[in-house]
Amino acid sequence: VPTVTDIHTEQDAAMAAEYVDVLQIPAFLARQTDLVVAAAQTGKTVNIKKGQFMSPESMKHAVNKVTETGNEQAIITDRGTMFGYQDMIVDFRGVPTMKQFAPVVLDVTHSLQQPNQSSGVTGGRPALIGTMARAGVAAGVDGLFIETHFDCANAKSDGANMLDLGLMKKLLTDLVALRAIVNEF
């Protein structure tokens, strides 16, 4: 089974590359040149999560940091853009722009986060997971990232954004059918 993990320092890159297939650059670190280059130099696929503060156009520079090392295996993951202080939105107009630079994955569940809640705990809108995933497929994303759990309320993290595991099979079946229709255009 192919595996992916976040790395947070340049030193993490070589060590993690011994064990995983994809090195992921977290959104808040997407502009850290030394980190992105270190990940790319391992020869592994580098998945760069678009920072909530970054434009689709700016992802060209992040991808270029990977390809300039000779590694052509870059992926962009869109996890939304901050909208005010406590909400995230996805602007699907950015999908074709980012696809000019690398394949695009939509992080469905993180894009539905509601950070900075007064409770101190990040909230979410899991009822919109299906809607957001279908919109991503219709917009032409190359892949989807959907966090799931058999008991979302008791998940160790991000439970407010997860899809109940019992709903995943139906959603994936629907998304595959939708993708077949979209591919006809």
CSV table of C-alpha atoms in Angstrom, one decimal:
chain,number,residue,atom,x,y,z
A,1,VAL,CA,0.0,0.0,0.0
A,2,PRO,CA,1.6,3.3,-1.0
A,3,THR,CA,2.1,5.6,2.0
A,4,VAL,CA,2.4,9.3,2.6
A,5,THR,CA,3.6,11.4,5.5
A,6,ASP,CA,4.1,15.0,6.4
A,7,ILE,CA,7.7,16.3,6.9
A,8,HIS,CA,8.5,19.5,8.8
A,9,THR,CA,12.2,19.9,8.5
A,10,GLU,CA,14.8,19.3,5.8
A,11,GLN,CA,16.3,16.6,8.0
A,12,ASP,CA,13.0,14.7,8.0
A,13,ALA,CA,13.1,14.3,4.2
A,14,ALA,CA,15.9,11.7,3.8
A,15,MET,CA,14.8,9.7,6.9
A,16,ALA,CA,11.1,9.6,5.9
A,17,ALA,CA,12.0,8.8,2.2
A,18,GLU,CA,13.3,5.4,3.4
A,19,TYR,CA,9.9,4.4,4.5
A,20,VAL,CA,7.2,6.2,2.5
A,21,ASP,CA,6.3,6.7,-1.1
A,22,VAL,CA,5.1,10.4,-0.9
A,23,LEU,CA,6.6,13.2,1.1
A,24,GLN,CA,4.0,15.8,2.0
A,25,ILE,CA,4.7,19.4,2.7
A,26,PRO,CA,2.1,20.9,5.1
A,27,ALA,CA,0.2,23.9,4.0
A,28,PHE,CA,1.9,26.3,6.4
A,29,LEU,CA,5.3,25.2,5.2
A,30,ALA,CA,4.6,25.3,1.4
A,31,ARG,CA,6.8,28.3,0.8
A,32,GLN,CA,9.8,26.9,2.7
A,33,THR,CA,12.3,26.5,-0.1
A,34,ASP,CA,14.8,24.4,1.8
A,35,LEU,CA,12.2,22.0,2.9
A,36,VAL,CA,10.6,21.6,-0.5
A,37,VAL,CA,14.0,21.1,-2.2
A,38,ALA,CA,15.1,18.6,0.4
A,39,ALA,CA,11.9,16.6,-0.2
A,40,ALA,CA,12.4,16.8,-4.0
A,41,GLN,CA,16.0,15.7,-3.8
A,42,THR,CA,15.0,12.3,-2.3
A,43,GLY,CA,13.4,11.4,-5.7
A,44,LYS,CA,10.1,10.7,-4.0
A,45,THR,CA,6.8,12.2,-5.1
A,46,VAL,CA,6.3,15.5,-3.3
A,47,ASN,CA,2.8,16.5,-2.4
A,48,ILE,CA,2.6,20.2,-1.6
A,49,LYS,CA,-0.5,21.3,0.3
A,50,LYS,CA,-1.5,24.8,-0.9
A,51,GLY,CA,-1.3,27.2,2.0
A,52,GLN,CA,-4.6,28.8,2.9
A,53,PHE,CA,-2.9,32.1,2.2
A,54,MET,CA,-1.6,31.2,-1.2
A,55,SER,CA,-3.1,31.8,-4.6
A,56,PRO,CA,-3.4,29.0,-7.2
A,57,GLU,CA,-0.9,30.9,-9.4
A,58,SER,CA,1.7,31.0,-6.6
A,59,MET,CA,1.8,27.2,-6.6
A,60,LYS,CA,3.8,27.4,-9.8
A,61,HIS,CA,6.7,28.5,-7.7
A,62,ALA,CA,6.4,25.7,-5.2
A,63,VAL,CA,6.2,23.1,-8.0
A,64,ASN,CA,9.2,24.7,-9.7
A,65,LYS,CA,11.2,24.1,-6.6
A,66,VAL,CA,10.6,20.4,-7.0
A,67,THR,CA,11.1,20.2,-10.8
A,68,GLU,CA,14.3,22.3,-10.7
A,69,THR,CA,15.9,19.4,-8.8
A,70,GLY,CA,15.2,17.1,-11.7
A,71,ASN,CA,12.3,15.5,-9.8
A,72,GLU,CA,9.1,15.7,-12.0
A,73,GLN,CA,6.9,14.0,-9.3
A,74,ALA,CA,5.0,16.9,-7.8
A,75,ILE,CA,1.4,17.0,-6.6
A,76,ILE,CA,-0.6,20.0,-5.4
A,77,THR,CA,-3.3,19.5,-2.8
A,78,ASP,CA,-5.8,22.3,-2.4
A,79,ARG,CA,-7.2,22.5,1.1
A,80,GLY,CA,-9.1,25.8,0.7
A,81,THR,CA,-8.4,29.5,1.4
A,82,MET,CA,-9.2,31.4,4.5
A,83,PHE,CA,-12.4,33.3,4.3
A,84,GLY,CA,-12.5,35.7,7.2
A,85,TYR,CA,-11.2,34.4,10.5
A,86,GLN,CA,-13.2,31.3,11.0
A,87,ASP,CA,-14.0,29.6,7.7
A,88,MET,CA,-12.4,28.0,4.7
A,89,ILE,CA,-13.6,28.0,1.1
A,90,VAL,CA,-12.5,26.4,-2.1
A,91,ASP,CA,-12.4,28.5,-5.3
A,92,PHE,CA,-12.7,25.9,-8.0
A,93,ARG,CA,-11.5,28.4,-10.6
A,94,GLY,CA,-8.0,27.6,-9.4
A,95,VAL,CA,-8.2,24.0,-10.4
A,96,PRO,CA,-7.4,24.5,-14.1
A,97,THR,CA,-4.7,27.0,-13.1
A,98,MET,CA,-2.9,24.6,-10.8
A,99,LYS,CA,-3.3,21.7,-13.2
A,100,GLN,CA,-1.0,23.6,-15.5
A,101,PHE,CA,1.8,23.0,-13.0
A,102,ALA,CA,1.0,19.5,-11.5
A,103,PRO,CA,-1.8,17.1,-10.8
A,104,VAL,CA,-4.3,18.5,-8.3
A,105,VAL,CA,-5.8,16.7,-5.3
A,106,LEU,CA,-8.7,18.3,-3.4
A,107,ASP,CA,-8.5,17.9,0.4
A,108,VAL,CA,-12.2,17.7,0.9
A,109,THR,CA,-12.3,17.4,4.6
A,110,HIS,CA,-9.7,20.0,5.6
A,111,SER,CA,-11.4,22.5,3.1
A,112,LEU,CA,-14.5,22.2,5.3
A,113,GLN,CA,-12.7,23.2,8.5
A,114,GLN,CA,-13.8,26.1,10.6
A,115,PRO,CA,-10.6,27.1,12.4
A,116,ASN,CA,-10.2,29.5,15.2
A,117,GLN,CA,-13.5,28.8,16.9
A,118,SER,CA,-14.2,30.5,20.3
A,119,SER,CA,-14.1,27.0,21.9
A,120,GLY,CA,-10.5,26.7,21.0
A,121,VAL,CA,-11.3,23.6,18.9
A,122,THR,CA,-11.4,23.6,15.1
A,123,GLY,CA,-14.9,22.9,13.8
A,124,GLY,CA,-16.1,21.6,10.5
A,125,ARG,CA,-19.0,21.0,8.2
A,126,PRO,CA,-19.0,17.2,7.5
A,127,ALA,CA,-22.5,17.3,6.0
A,128,LEU,CA,-20.9,19.0,3.0
A,129,ILE,CA,-18.3,16.4,2.3
A,130,GLY,CA,-20.3,14.8,-0.6
A,131,THR,CA,-21.1,18.1,-2.1
A,132,MET,CA,-17.5,19.3,-2.0
A,133,ALA,CA,-16.2,16.0,-3.4
A,134,ARG,CA,-18.7,16.1,-6.3
A,135,ALA,CA,-17.8,19.7,-7.0
A,136,GLY,CA,-14.1,18.8,-7.1
A,137,VAL,CA,-14.6,15.9,-9.5
A,138,ALA,CA,-16.8,18.1,-11.7
A,139,ALA,CA,-14.0,20.8,-11.7
A,140,GLY,CA,-11.5,18.2,-12.9
A,141,VAL,CA,-9.3,17.4,-9.8
A,142,ASP,CA,-7.0,14.4,-10.2
A,143,GLY,CA,-7.7,13.0,-6.8
A,144,LEU,CA,-9.5,13.4,-3.5
A,145,PHE,CA,-8.3,13.3,0.1
A,146,ILE,CA,-11.1,12.5,2.5
A,147,GLU,CA,-10.5,11.7,6.2
A,148,THR,CA,-12.8,9.0,7.5
A,149,HIS,CA,-13.3,7.2,10.8
A,150,PHE,CA,-15.6,4.6,12.2
A,151,ASP,CA,-16.3,6.9,15.2
A,152,CYS,CA,-15.8,10.5,14.2
A,153,ALA,CA,-16.8,12.0,17.5
A,154,ASN,CA,-14.0,10.1,19.2
A,155,ALA,CA,-11.3,10.4,16.6
A,156,LYS,CA,-7.9,11.6,17.9
A,157,SER,CA,-7.9,14.7,15.6
A,158,ASP,CA,-10.1,16.4,12.9
A,159,GLY,CA,-13.2,14.5,14.0
A,160,ALA,CA,-15.3,17.5,13.2
A,161,ASN,CA,-14.4,17.2,9.5
A,162,MET,CA,-14.5,13.5,8.9
A,163,LEU,CA,-16.8,11.3,7.0
A,164,ASP,CA,-18.2,8.3,8.8
A,165,LEU,CA,-16.5,5.2,7.4
A,166,GLY,CA,-19.9,3.6,6.8
A,167,LEU,CA,-20.7,6.3,4.3
A,168,MET,CA,-17.4,6.1,2.3
A,169,LYS,CA,-18.3,3.2,0.0
A,170,LYS,CA,-21.4,4.9,-1.4
A,171,LEU,CA,-19.7,8.2,-1.8
A,172,LEU,CA,-16.8,6.6,-3.7
A,173,THR,CA,-19.2,4.7,-5.9
A,174,ASP,CA,-21.0,7.9,-6.7
A,175,LEU,CA,-17.8,9.8,-7.3
A,176,VAL,CA,-16.5,7.2,-9.7
A,177,ALA,CA,-19.7,7.3,-11.7
A,178,LEU,CA,-19.6,11.1,-11.8
A,179,ARG,CA,-15.9,11.0,-12.9
A,180,ALA,CA,-17.0,8.8,-15.9
A,181,ILE,CA,-19.5,11.4,-16.9
A,182,VAL,CA,-17.1,14.3,-16.5
A,183,ASN,CA,-14.5,12.5,-18.6
A,184,GLU,CA,-16.9,12.5,-21.5
A,185,PHE,CA,-16.5,16.3,-21.8
